[in-house]
């Protein structure tokens, strides 16, 4: 058969496939989420996230050493306090769990880029992401507390803050308070597009952040909406966001593409706990190749347009990238 065009010619061997690869990734594009809980000597398994652990500030360096050895340069910290109250005051405490962890981490690993999740849900007794007015989250009363939390993280050593609460105006409030305190150079990675998703279940068990009543659909986005995602991202850009995030990742690759194509800021995507747990469960049941699933899904997020991937598989992916299994 006479065929002039044969796409298979460029698939003949590994060297050629690597040469013409359209999507290329590196360990520097990965962020590893870590859970830090109050206490001492804590290294405990997270049942809902097989292979992941909670650390206390004093044991966190053991894991950070492994993170560095794997070739991951950036981590994101989530705090789990012992005491909670209606306002979530532990979030901005000078001696809070994240603040303690930052001080230790920056002292022992000054080169490691430290990002902090900024939200109140782990710290409030009711589990919602802001101050309550009856059974509704009061958007405007919550903003100063989120800004205080971000400032306290930066003062403790955070290199970047990432507000995840989905309150209107929170990026502007954080940017203003950081600038007023001489932190104009600290970037904000905004959870600009965060959907009310069923994929967050394992995280809420891991962080103890499930709402005590109701749900978060009043402030997180409806997963039917794509145009609203552009609207949310545009508002955060106007308020001073430096990077934009889409969360979750796999069910929202169209949104990742939309945000990446519409805005000139770097786009991050968060491959969330439910995505991680599904891969682990499928592999454990013998239904799929775990390494294959991890690599294929990660590349899918980058192919959709993400510049940065936040993933619980960051250490494995970084190692495989350096070994040439994925790249």
PDB file of C-alpha atoms in Angstrom:
ATOM      1  CA  UNK A   1       0.000   0.000   0.000  1.00  0.00           C
ATOM      2  CA  UNK A   2       1.374   3.413  -0.960  1.00  0.00           C
ATOM      3  CA  UNK A   3       0.988   5.784   1.981  1.00  0.00           C
ATOM      4  CA  UNK A   4       2.817   9.099   1.849  1.00  0.00           C
ATOM      5  CA  UNK A   5       1.965  10.115   5.423  1.00  0.00           C
ATOM      6  CA  UNK A   6       2.591   7.558   8.146  1.00  0.00           C
ATOM      7  CA  UNK A   7       2.362   8.971  11.692  1.00  0.00           C
ATOM      8  CA  UNK A   8       3.769   5.698  13.029  1.00  0.00           C
ATOM      9  CA  UNK A   9       7.186   6.624  11.639  1.00  0.00           C
ATOM     10  CA  UNK A  10       7.686   8.866  14.683  1.00  0.00           C
ATOM     11  CA  UNK A  11       6.773   6.127  17.154  1.00  0.00           C
ATOM     12  CA  UNK A  12       9.409   3.580  16.195  1.00  0.00           C
ATOM     13  CA  UNK A  13      11.610   3.565  19.304  1.00  0.00           C
ATOM     14  CA  UNK A  14      11.879   5.197  22.749  1.00  0.00           C
ATOM     15  CA  UNK A  15      14.500   7.769  21.724  1.00  0.00           C
ATOM     16  CA  UNK A  16      12.379   8.990  18.824  1.00  0.00           C
ATOM     17  CA  UNK A  17       9.179   9.094  20.870  1.00  0.00           C
ATOM     18  CA  UNK A  18      10.966  11.124  23.510  1.00  0.00           C
ATOM     19  CA  UNK A  19      12.405  13.492  20.910  1.00  0.00           C
ATOM     20  CA  UNK A  20       9.024  14.457  19.439  1.00  0.00           C
ATOM     21  CA  UNK A  21       7.077  14.470  22.694  1.00  0.00           C
ATOM     22  CA  UNK A  22       4.690  17.422  22.849  1.00  0.00           C
ATOM     23  CA  UNK A  23       4.178  17.558  26.616  1.00  0.00           C
ATOM     24  CA  UNK A  24       7.304  17.667  28.770  1.00  0.00           C
ATOM     25  CA  UNK A  25       7.349  17.699  32.549  1.00  0.00           C
ATOM     26  CA  UNK A  26      10.000  18.048  35.230  1.00  0.00           C
ATOM     27  CA  UNK A  27      10.227  17.665  39.029  1.00  0.00           C
ATOM     28  CA  UNK A  28      10.316  21.457  39.353  1.00  0.00           C
ATOM     29  CA  UNK A  29       6.664  21.552  38.226  1.00  0.00           C
ATOM     30  CA  UNK A  30       5.467  19.460  41.195  1.00  0.00           C
ATOM     31  CA  UNK A  31       4.153  20.503  44.610  1.00  0.00           C
ATOM     32  CA  UNK A  32       3.791  17.931  47.388  1.00  0.00           C
ATOM     33  CA  UNK A  33       0.966  18.414  49.955  1.00  0.00           C
ATOM     34  CA  UNK A  34       1.824  17.590  53.581  1.00  0.00           C
ATOM     35  CA  UNK A  35      -0.301  17.356  56.726  1.00  0.00           C
ATOM     36  CA  UNK A  36       1.124  18.778  59.952  1.00  0.00           C
ATOM     37  CA  UNK A  37      -0.666  18.237  63.258  1.00  0.00           C
ATOM     38  CA  UNK A  38       0.004  19.662  66.674  1.00  0.00           C
ATOM     39  CA  UNK A  39       2.030  17.601  69.089  1.00  0.00           C
ATOM     40  CA  UNK A  40       5.472  16.043  69.315  1.00  0.00           C
ATOM     41  CA  UNK A  41       6.918  12.853  67.907  1.00  0.00           C
ATOM     42  CA  UNK A  42       3.948  12.304  65.609  1.00  0.00           C
ATOM     43  CA  UNK A  43       4.314  10.191  62.490  1.00  0.00           C
ATOM     44  CA  UNK A  44       0.967   8.533  61.850  1.00  0.00           C
ATOM     45  CA  UNK A  45      -0.623   6.834  58.883  1.00  0.00           C
ATOM     46  CA  UNK A  46      -3.671   8.381  57.226  1.00  0.00           C
ATOM     47  CA  UNK A  47      -6.163   5.540  56.665  1.00  0.00           C
ATOM     48  CA  UNK A  48      -8.007   7.324  53.859  1.00  0.00           C
ATOM     49  CA  UNK A  49      -4.769   8.133  52.006  1.00  0.00           C
ATOM     50  CA  UNK A  50      -2.689   4.975  51.885  1.00  0.00           C
ATOM     51  CA  UNK A  51       1.013   5.845  51.972  1.00  0.00           C
ATOM     52  CA  UNK A  52       0.478   9.377  53.309  1.00  0.00           C
ATOM     53  CA  UNK A  53       1.151  10.440  56.890  1.00  0.00           C
ATOM     54  CA  UNK A  54       0.558  13.206  59.400  1.00  0.00           C
ATOM     55  CA  UNK A  55       3.620  14.748  61.021  1.00  0.00           C
ATOM     56  CA  UNK A  56       4.137  17.016  63.985  1.00  0.00           C
ATOM     57  CA  UNK A  57       6.410  20.030  63.429  1.00  0.00           C
ATOM     58  CA  UNK A  58       9.387  18.271  65.031  1.00  0.00           C
ATOM     59  CA  UNK A  59       9.088  15.132  62.849  1.00  0.00           C
ATOM     60  CA  UNK A  60       8.301  16.975  59.608  1.00  0.00           C
ATOM     61  CA  UNK A  61      12.028  17.297  58.723  1.00  0.00           C
ATOM     62  CA  UNK A  62      12.265  13.501  58.378  1.00  0.00           C
ATOM     63  CA  UNK A  63       9.763  13.650  55.532  1.00  0.00           C
ATOM     64  CA  UNK A  64      11.199  16.834  54.054  1.00  0.00           C
ATOM     65  CA  UNK A  65      14.535  15.079  53.702  1.00  0.00           C
ATOM     66  CA  UNK A  66      12.850  12.361  51.640  1.00  0.00           C
ATOM     67  CA  UNK A  67      11.071  14.995  49.584  1.00  0.00           C
ATOM     68  CA  UNK A  68      14.389  16.642  48.724  1.00  0.00           C
ATOM     69  CA  UNK A  69      16.024  13.305  47.895  1.00  0.00           C
ATOM     70  CA  UNK A  70      13.181  12.544  45.481  1.00  0.00           C
ATOM     71  CA  UNK A  71      13.893  15.814  43.651  1.00  0.00           C
ATOM     72  CA  UNK A  72      10.776  17.733  44.701  1.00  0.00           C
ATOM     73  CA  UNK A  73      11.495  21.398  45.403  1.00  0.00           C
ATOM     74  CA  UNK A  74       8.115  22.652  46.684  1.00  0.00           C
ATOM     75  CA  UNK A  75       5.669  21.557  49.376  1.00  0.00           C
ATOM     76  CA  UNK A  76       2.285  22.810  50.557  1.00  0.00           C
ATOM     77  CA  UNK A  77       1.453  22.614  54.261  1.00  0.00           C
ATOM     78  CA  UNK A  78      -1.979  21.918  55.765  1.00  0.00           C
ATOM     79  CA  UNK A  79      -2.348  22.388  59.516  1.00  0.00           C
ATOM     80  CA  UNK A  80      -4.313  20.231  61.960  1.00  0.00           C
ATOM     81  CA  UNK A  81      -4.733  21.920  65.349  1.00  0.00           C
ATOM     82  CA  UNK A  82      -5.594  20.280  68.665  1.00  0.00           C
ATOM     83  CA  UNK A  83      -8.049  22.975  69.730  1.00  0.00           C
ATOM     84  CA  UNK A  84     -10.737  24.553  67.532  1.00  0.00           C
ATOM     85  CA  UNK A  85     -13.162  27.423  68.055  1.00  0.00           C
ATOM     86  CA  UNK A  86     -15.918  29.200  66.166  1.00  0.00           C
ATOM     87  CA  UNK A  87     -13.542  31.742  64.609  1.00  0.00           C
ATOM     88  CA  UNK A  88     -10.688  29.352  63.844  1.00  0.00           C
ATOM     89  CA  UNK A  89      -8.249  31.510  65.808  1.00  0.00           C
ATOM     90  CA  UNK A  90      -5.545  28.850  65.716  1.00  0.00           C
ATOM     91  CA  UNK A  91      -5.112  29.602  62.028  1.00  0.00           C
ATOM     92  CA  UNK A  92      -3.297  32.881  62.666  1.00  0.00           C
ATOM     93  CA  UNK A  93      -1.733  32.108  66.052  1.00  0.00           C
ATOM     94  CA  UNK A  94       1.956  32.949  66.293  1.00  0.00           C
ATOM     95  CA  UNK A  95       2.433  29.515  67.842  1.00  0.00           C
ATOM     96  CA  UNK A  96       0.044  27.669  65.521  1.00  0.00           C
ATOM     97  CA  UNK A  97       0.953  24.313  64.055  1.00  0.00           C
ATOM     98  CA  UNK A  98       1.738  25.630  60.564  1.00  0.00           C
ATOM     99  CA  UNK A  99       3.738  28.530  62.000  1.00  0.00           C
ATOM    100  CA  UNK A 100       5.804  26.117  64.098  1.00  0.00           C
ATOM    101  CA  UNK A 101       6.344  23.804  61.147  1.00  0.00           C
ATOM    102  CA  UNK A 102       7.478  26.673  58.925  1.00  0.00           C
ATOM    103  CA  UNK A 103      10.051  27.891  61.411  1.00  0.00           C
ATOM    104  CA  UNK A 104      11.574  24.433  61.770  1.00  0.00           C
ATOM    105  CA  UNK A 105      11.408  23.634  58.054  1.00  0.00           C
ATOM    106  CA  UNK A 106      12.993  26.898  56.907  1.00  0.00           C
ATOM    107  CA  UNK A 107      15.778  26.520  59.441  1.00  0.00           C
ATOM    108  CA  UNK A 108      16.687  22.995  58.341  1.00  0.00           C
ATOM    109  CA  UNK A 109      15.731  23.195  54.640  1.00  0.00           C
ATOM    110  CA  UNK A 110      16.156  26.836  53.606  1.00  0.00           C
ATOM    111  CA  UNK A 111      16.234  25.933  49.906  1.00  0.00           C
ATOM    112  CA  UNK A 112      12.868  24.152  50.002  1.00  0.00           C
ATOM    113  CA  UNK A 113      10.004  26.305  48.705  1.00  0.00           C
ATOM    114  CA  UNK A 114       7.279  26.439  51.347  1.00  0.00           C
ATOM    115  CA  UNK A 115       3.667  27.144  50.346  1.00  0.00           C
ATOM    116  CA  UNK A 116       0.849  27.254  52.887  1.00  0.00           C
ATOM    117  CA  UNK A 117      -2.827  26.582  52.470  1.00  0.00           C
ATOM    118  CA  UNK A 118      -4.782  29.545  53.865  1.00  0.00           C
ATOM    119  CA  UNK A 119      -8.233  28.582  55.119  1.00  0.00           C
ATOM    120  CA  UNK A 120     -10.156  28.328  58.381  1.00  0.00           C
ATOM    121  CA  UNK A 121     -11.950  24.997  57.914  1.00  0.00           C
ATOM    122  CA  UNK A 122      -9.341  22.923  59.770  1.00  0.00           C
ATOM    123  CA  UNK A 123      -9.450  25.387  62.681  1.00  0.00           C
ATOM    124  CA  UNK A 124     -13.160  26.103  63.145  1.00  0.00           C
ATOM    125  CA  UNK A 125     -15.291  24.015  65.476  1.00  0.00           C
ATOM    126  CA  UNK A 126     -18.031  23.882  62.822  1.00  0.00           C
ATOM    127  CA  UNK A 127     -15.707  22.923  59.958  1.00  0.00           C
ATOM    128  CA  UNK A 128     -16.740  25.698  57.577  1.00  0.00           C
ATOM    129  CA  UNK A 129     -14.254  27.967  55.832  1.00  0.00           C
ATOM    130  CA  UNK A 130     -15.303  31.217  57.497  1.00  0.00           C
ATOM    131  CA  UNK A 131     -17.212  32.977  60.251  1.00  0.00           C
ATOM    132  CA  UNK A 132     -20.802  31.877  60.632  1.00  0.00           C
ATOM    133  CA  UNK A 133     -23.853  34.122  60.729  1.00  0.00           C
ATOM    134  CA  UNK A 134     -26.551  31.657  61.699  1.00  0.00           C
ATOM    135  CA  UNK A 135     -26.025  28.734  59.354  1.00  0.00           C
ATOM    136  CA  UNK A 136     -24.447  30.865  56.616  1.00  0.00           C
ATOM    137  CA  UNK A 137     -20.778  31.763  56.172  1.00  0.00           C
ATOM    138  CA  UNK A 138     -20.319  35.536  56.445  1.00  0.00           C
ATOM    139  CA  UNK A 139     -18.060  36.383  53.519  1.00  0.00           C
ATOM    140  CA  UNK A 140     -16.952  39.892  54.500  1.00  0.00           C
ATOM    141  CA  UNK A 141     -16.315  39.170  58.187  1.00  0.00           C
ATOM    142  CA  UNK A 142     -14.131  36.250  57.147  1.00  0.00           C
ATOM    143  CA  UNK A 143     -11.774  38.261  54.914  1.00  0.00           C
ATOM    144  CA  UNK A 144      -9.723  39.974  57.668  1.00  0.00           C
ATOM    145  CA  UNK A 145      -9.152  36.626  59.384  1.00  0.00           C
ATOM    146  CA  UNK A 146      -7.899  35.015  56.184  1.00  0.00           C
ATOM    147  CA  UNK A 147      -5.563  37.963  55.641  1.00  0.00           C
ATOM    148  CA  UNK A 148      -4.275  37.666  59.226  1.00  0.00           C
ATOM    149  CA  UNK A 149      -3.662  33.964  58.667  1.00  0.00           C
ATOM    150  CA  UNK A 150      -1.705  34.579  55.471  1.00  0.00           C
ATOM    151  CA  UNK A 151       0.397  37.275  57.143  1.00  0.00           C
ATOM    152  CA  UNK A 152       1.184  35.005  60.091  1.00  0.00           C
ATOM    153  CA  UNK A 153       2.364  32.297  57.682  1.00  0.00           C
ATOM    154  CA  UNK A 154       4.643  34.700  55.852  1.00  0.00           C
ATOM    155  CA  UNK A 155       6.060  36.047  59.112  1.00  0.00           C
ATOM    156  CA  UNK A 156       6.841  32.448  60.112  1.00  0.00           C
ATOM    157  CA  UNK A 157       8.688  31.787  56.843  1.00  0.00           C
ATOM    158  CA  UNK A 158       6.203  30.914  54.094  1.00  0.00           C
ATOM    159  CA  UNK A 159       7.457  31.669  50.577  1.00  0.00           C
ATOM    160  CA  UNK A 160       3.956  31.692  49.059  1.00  0.00           C
ATOM    161  CA  UNK A 161       0.386  31.626  50.383  1.00  0.00           C
ATOM    162  CA  UNK A 162      -2.527  29.799  48.788  1.00  0.00           C
ATOM    163  CA  UNK A 163      -6.038  30.822  49.900  1.00  0.00           C
ATOM    164  CA  UNK A 164      -8.497  27.959  49.406  1.00  0.00           C
ATOM    165  CA  UNK A 165     -11.630  29.256  51.148  1.00  0.00           C
ATOM    166  CA  UNK A 166     -13.453  30.624  48.064  1.00  0.00           C
ATOM    167  CA  UNK A 167     -14.620  33.807  49.806  1.00  0.00           C
ATOM    168  CA  UNK A 168     -15.223  36.697  47.403  1.00  0.00           C
ATOM    169  CA  UNK A 169     -12.456  39.286  47.712  1.00  0.00           C
ATOM    170  CA  UNK A 170     -10.016  37.241  49.746  1.00  0.00           C
ATOM    171  CA  UNK A 171      -7.102  37.648  47.331  1.00  0.00           C
ATOM    172  CA  UNK A 172      -7.425  41.427  47.494  1.00  0.00           C
ATOM    173  CA  UNK A 173      -7.643  41.388  51.305  1.00  0.00           C
ATOM    174  CA  UNK A 174      -4.549  39.201  51.600  1.00  0.00           C
ATOM    175  CA  UNK A 175      -2.600  41.223  49.029  1.00  0.00           C
ATOM    176  CA  UNK A 176      -3.392  44.472  50.831  1.00  0.00           C
ATOM    177  CA  UNK A 177      -2.327  43.229  54.271  1.00  0.00           C
ATOM    178  CA  UNK A 178       0.859  41.605  52.982  1.00  0.00           C
ATOM    179  CA  UNK A 179       1.817  44.801  51.157  1.00  0.00           C
ATOM    180  CA  UNK A 180       1.062  46.950  54.197  1.00  0.00           C
ATOM    181  CA  UNK A 181       3.503  44.838  56.192  1.00  0.00           C
ATOM    182  CA  UNK A 182       6.342  44.975  53.693  1.00  0.00           C
ATOM    183  CA  UNK A 183       5.713  41.648  51.970  1.00  0.00           C
ATOM    184  CA  UNK A 184       5.093  42.937  48.455  1.00  0.00           C
ATOM    185  CA  UNK A 185       7.289  40.187  47.012  1.00  0.00           C
ATOM    186  CA  UNK A 186       5.331  37.260  48.481  1.00  0.00           C
ATOM    187  CA  UNK A 187       3.231  35.655  45.709  1.00  0.00           C
ATOM    188  CA  UNK A 188      -0.339  34.424  46.063  1.00  0.00           C
ATOM    189  CA  UNK A 189      -1.365  31.114  44.510  1.00  0.00           C
ATOM    190  CA  UNK A 190      -5.130  31.470  44.439  1.00  0.00           C
ATOM    191  CA  UNK A 191      -7.478  28.514  44.522  1.00  0.00           C
ATOM    192  CA  UNK A 192      -9.279  30.559  41.893  1.00  0.00           C
ATOM    193  CA  UNK A 193     -11.491  27.751  40.605  1.00  0.00           C
ATOM    194  CA  UNK A 194     -12.446  25.359  43.375  1.00  0.00           C
ATOM    195  CA  UNK A 195     -15.470  23.172  42.816  1.00  0.00           C
ATOM    196  CA  UNK A 196     -17.777  21.640  45.429  1.00  0.00           C
ATOM    197  CA  UNK A 197     -16.550  18.140  44.724  1.00  0.00           C
ATOM    198  CA  UNK A 198     -17.107  14.614  45.970  1.00  0.00           C
ATOM    199  CA  UNK A 199     -13.391  14.014  45.416  1.00  0.00           C
ATOM    200  CA  UNK A 200     -12.429  15.754  48.685  1.00  0.00           C
ATOM    201  CA  UNK A 201     -13.618  12.991  51.021  1.00  0.00           C
ATOM    202  CA  UNK A 202     -10.259  11.435  51.945  1.00  0.00           C
ATOM    203  CA  UNK A 203      -8.715  14.866  52.558  1.00  0.00           C
ATOM    204  CA  UNK A 204     -11.467  15.842  54.980  1.00  0.00           C
ATOM    205  CA  UNK A 205     -10.785  12.695  56.991  1.00  0.00           C
ATOM    206  CA  UNK A 206      -7.045  13.340  56.866  1.00  0.00           C
ATOM    207  CA  UNK A 207      -7.329  16.971  57.974  1.00  0.00           C
ATOM    208  CA  UNK A 208     -10.388  16.645  60.218  1.00  0.00           C
ATOM    209  CA  UNK A 209     -12.075  19.412  58.232  1.00  0.00           C
ATOM    210  CA  UNK A 210     -15.492  18.031  57.309  1.00  0.00           C
ATOM    211  CA  UNK A 211     -18.293  20.550  57.993  1.00  0.00           C
ATOM    212  CA  UNK A 212     -20.339  19.752  61.090  1.00  0.00           C
ATOM    213  CA  UNK A 213     -23.536  20.568  59.206  1.00  0.00           C
ATOM    214  CA  UNK A 214     -24.613  21.335  55.666  1.00  0.00           C
ATOM    215  CA  UNK A 215     -22.063  21.556  52.891  1.00  0.00           C
ATOM    216  CA  UNK A 216     -19.844  24.092  51.119  1.00  0.00           C
ATOM    217  CA  UNK A 217     -21.904  24.552  47.970  1.00  0.00           C
ATOM    218  CA  UNK A 218     -22.733  28.098  49.023  1.00  0.00           C
ATOM    219  CA  UNK A 219     -19.155  29.196  48.408  1.00  0.00           C
ATOM    220  CA  UNK A 220     -17.435  26.486  46.393  1.00  0.00           C
ATOM    221  CA  UNK A 221     -18.377  26.278  42.711  1.00  0.00           C
ATOM    222  CA  UNK A 222     -21.099  24.233  41.030  1.00  0.00           C
ATOM    223  CA  UNK A 223     -19.380  21.572  38.928  1.00  0.00           C
ATOM    224  CA  UNK A 224     -21.764  22.211  36.034  1.00  0.00           C
ATOM    225  CA  UNK A 225     -20.170  25.625  35.390  1.00  0.00           C
ATOM    226  CA  UNK A 226     -17.272  26.469  33.089  1.00  0.00           C
ATOM    227  CA  UNK A 227     -17.860  30.152  32.274  1.00  0.00           C
ATOM    228  CA  UNK A 228     -18.068  30.941  35.970  1.00  0.00           C
ATOM    229  CA  UNK A 229     -14.558  29.554  36.334  1.00  0.00           C
ATOM    230  CA  UNK A 230     -13.239  32.240  33.988  1.00  0.00           C
ATOM    231  CA  UNK A 231     -15.157  34.868  35.953  1.00  0.00           C
ATOM    232  CA  UNK A 232     -13.679  33.692  39.269  1.00  0.00           C
ATOM    233  CA  UNK A 233     -10.152  33.616  37.874  1.00  0.00           C
ATOM    234  CA  UNK A 234     -10.512  37.076  36.320  1.00  0.00           C
ATOM    235  CA  UNK A 235     -11.572  38.532  39.666  1.00  0.00           C
ATOM    236  CA  UNK A 236      -8.525  37.034  41.381  1.00  0.00           C
ATOM    237  CA  UNK A 237      -6.215  38.361  38.679  1.00  0.00           C
ATOM    238  CA  UNK A 238      -7.605  41.871  39.248  1.00  0.00           C
ATOM    239  CA  UNK A 239      -7.045  41.501  42.991  1.00  0.00           C
ATOM    240  CA  UNK A 240      -3.383  40.605  42.631  1.00  0.00           C
ATOM    241  CA  UNK A 241      -3.151  36.827  42.315  1.00  0.00           C
ATOM    242  CA  UNK A 242       0.166  35.636  40.888  1.00  0.00           C
ATOM    243  CA  UNK A 243      -0.871  32.078  40.015  1.00  0.00           C
ATOM    244  CA  UNK A 244      -4.271  30.471  39.427  1.00  0.00           C
ATOM    245  CA  UNK A 245      -5.354  27.027  40.533  1.00  0.00           C
ATOM    246  CA  UNK A 246      -8.057  24.654  39.314  1.00  0.00           C
ATOM    247  CA  UNK A 247      -9.228  22.075  41.862  1.00  0.00           C
ATOM    248  CA  UNK A 248      -9.862  19.144  41.392  1.00  0.00           C
ATOM    249  CA  UNK A 249      -7.836  18.208  38.326  1.00  0.00           C
ATOM    250  CA  UNK A 250      -9.005  15.113  36.438  1.00  0.00           C
ATOM    251  CA  UNK A 251     -12.712  15.898  36.168  1.00  0.00           C
ATOM    252  CA  UNK A 252     -11.932  19.486  35.168  1.00  0.00           C
ATOM    253  CA  UNK A 253      -9.316  19.210  32.419  1.00  0.00           C
ATOM    254  CA  UNK A 254     -11.518  21.337  30.166  1.00  0.00           C
ATOM    255  CA  UNK A 255     -11.410  24.056  32.820  1.00  0.00           C
ATOM    256  CA  UNK A 256      -7.638  23.734  33.168  1.00  0.00           C
ATOM    257  CA  UNK A 257      -7.388  24.305  29.416  1.00  0.00           C
ATOM    258  CA  UNK A 258      -9.791  27.268  29.580  1.00  0.00           C
ATOM    259  CA  UNK A 259      -7.927  29.014  32.406  1.00  0.00           C
ATOM    260  CA  UNK A 260      -4.525  28.320  30.883  1.00  0.00           C
ATOM    261  CA  UNK A 261      -5.612  29.682  27.497  1.00  0.00           C
ATOM    262  CA  UNK A 262      -7.416  32.746  28.856  1.00  0.00           C
ATOM    263  CA  UNK A 263      -4.888  34.120  31.342  1.00  0.00           C
ATOM    264  CA  UNK A 264      -1.166  34.798  31.126  1.00  0.00           C
ATOM    265  CA  UNK A 265      -0.519  33.757  34.740  1.00  0.00           C
ATOM    266  CA  UNK A 266       0.837  30.284  35.505  1.00  0.00           C
ATOM    267  CA  UNK A 267      -1.890  27.674  35.942  1.00  0.00           C
ATOM    268  CA  UNK A 268      -1.765  25.067  38.696  1.00  0.00           C
ATOM    269  CA  UNK A 269      -4.021  22.037  39.076  1.00  0.00           C
ATOM    270  CA  UNK A 270      -4.587  20.079  42.273  1.00  0.00           C
ATOM    271  CA  UNK A 271      -4.909  16.316  41.838  1.00  0.00           C
ATOM    272  CA  UNK A 272      -6.930  15.834  44.989  1.00  0.00           C
ATOM    273  CA  UNK A 273      -7.255  13.110  47.598  1.00  0.00           C
ATOM    274  CA  UNK A 274     -10.116  11.282  45.906  1.00  0.00           C
ATOM    275  CA  UNK A 275      -8.127  10.958  42.693  1.00  0.00           C
ATOM    276  CA  UNK A 276      -5.177   9.571  44.654  1.00  0.00           C
ATOM    277  CA  UNK A 277      -7.392   7.148  46.590  1.00  0.00           C
ATOM    278  CA  UNK A 278      -9.054   5.819  43.429  1.00  0.00           C
ATOM    279  CA  UNK A 279      -5.704   4.984  41.836  1.00  0.00           C
ATOM    280  CA  UNK A 280      -4.500   3.318  45.037  1.00  0.00           C
ATOM    281  CA  UNK A 281      -7.713   1.284  45.330  1.00  0.00           C
ATOM    282  CA  UNK A 282      -7.656   0.158  41.697  1.00  0.00           C
ATOM    283  CA  UNK A 283      -4.030  -0.900  41.953  1.00  0.00           C
ATOM    284  CA  UNK A 284      -4.578  -2.705  45.257  1.00  0.00           C
ATOM    285  CA  UNK A 285      -7.476  -4.648  43.720  1.00  0.00           C
ATOM    286  CA  UNK A 286      -5.253  -5.697  40.826  1.00  0.00           C
ATOM    287  CA  UNK A 287      -7.423  -3.846  38.328  1.00  0.00           C
ATOM    288  CA  UNK A 288      -4.782  -1.506  36.917  1.00  0.00           C
ATOM    289  CA  UNK A 289      -1.063  -0.777  36.704  1.00  0.00           C
ATOM    290  CA  UNK A 290      -0.420   1.787  39.433  1.00  0.00           C
ATOM    291  CA  UNK A 291       2.652   3.364  37.858  1.00  0.00           C
ATOM    292  CA  UNK A 292       0.907   3.560  34.507  1.00  0.00           C
ATOM    293  CA  UNK A 293      -2.141   5.262  36.004  1.00  0.00           C
ATOM    294  CA  UNK A 294      -0.067   7.777  37.965  1.00  0.00           C
ATOM    295  CA  UNK A 295       2.009   8.762  34.955  1.00  0.00           C
ATOM    296  CA  UNK A 296      -0.878   8.880  32.492  1.00  0.00           C
ATOM    297  CA  UNK A 297      -3.121  10.992  34.693  1.00  0.00           C
ATOM    298  CA  UNK A 298      -0.311  13.406  35.577  1.00  0.00           C
ATOM    299  CA  UNK A 299       0.630  13.926  31.940  1.00  0.00           C
ATOM    300  CA  UNK A 300      -3.051  14.429  31.130  1.00  0.00           C
ATOM    301  CA  UNK A 301      -3.176  17.384  33.525  1.00  0.00           C
ATOM    302  CA  UNK A 302      -0.070  18.954  31.998  1.00  0.00           C
ATOM    303  CA  UNK A 303      -1.335  18.259  28.473  1.00  0.00           C
ATOM    304  CA  UNK A 304      -4.513  20.148  29.342  1.00  0.00           C
ATOM    305  CA  UNK A 305      -2.407  23.220  30.032  1.00  0.00           C
ATOM    306  CA  UNK A 306      -1.281  23.104  33.654  1.00  0.00           C
ATOM    307  CA  UNK A 307       2.145  24.528  34.419  1.00  0.00           C
ATOM    308  CA  UNK A 308       2.194  23.149  37.970  1.00  0.00           C
ATOM    309  CA  UNK A 309       0.721  19.981  39.465  1.00  0.00           C
ATOM    310  CA  UNK A 310      -0.079  19.599  43.157  1.00  0.00           C
ATOM    311  CA  UNK A 311      -0.169  15.871  43.824  1.00  0.00           C
ATOM    312  CA  UNK A 312       0.278  13.281  46.567  1.00  0.00           C
ATOM    313  CA  UNK A 313       2.304  11.308  44.000  1.00  0.00           C
ATOM    314  CA  UNK A 314       4.903  14.095  43.681  1.00  0.00           C
ATOM    315  CA  UNK A 315       7.786  12.063  45.122  1.00  0.00           C
ATOM    316  CA  UNK A 316       7.133   9.085  42.862  1.00  0.00           C
ATOM    317  CA  UNK A 317       6.642  11.237  39.781  1.00  0.00           C
ATOM    318  CA  UNK A 318       9.849  13.181  40.426  1.00  0.00           C
ATOM    319  CA  UNK A 319      11.810   9.969  40.769  1.00  0.00           C
ATOM    320  CA  UNK A 320      10.320   8.495  37.591  1.00  0.00           C
ATOM    321  CA  UNK A 321      10.995  11.705  35.684  1.00  0.00           C
ATOM    322  CA  UNK A 322      14.650  11.519  36.648  1.00  0.00           C
ATOM    323  CA  UNK A 323      14.732   7.846  35.645  1.00  0.00           C
ATOM    324  CA  UNK A 324      13.219   8.675  32.259  1.00  0.00           C
ATOM    325  CA  UNK A 325       9.962   6.736  32.719  1.00  0.00           C
ATOM    326  CA  UNK A 326       8.018   9.970  32.303  1.00  0.00           C
ATOM    327  CA  UNK A 327       9.229  13.291  31.001  1.00  0.00           C
TER     328      UNK A 327
END
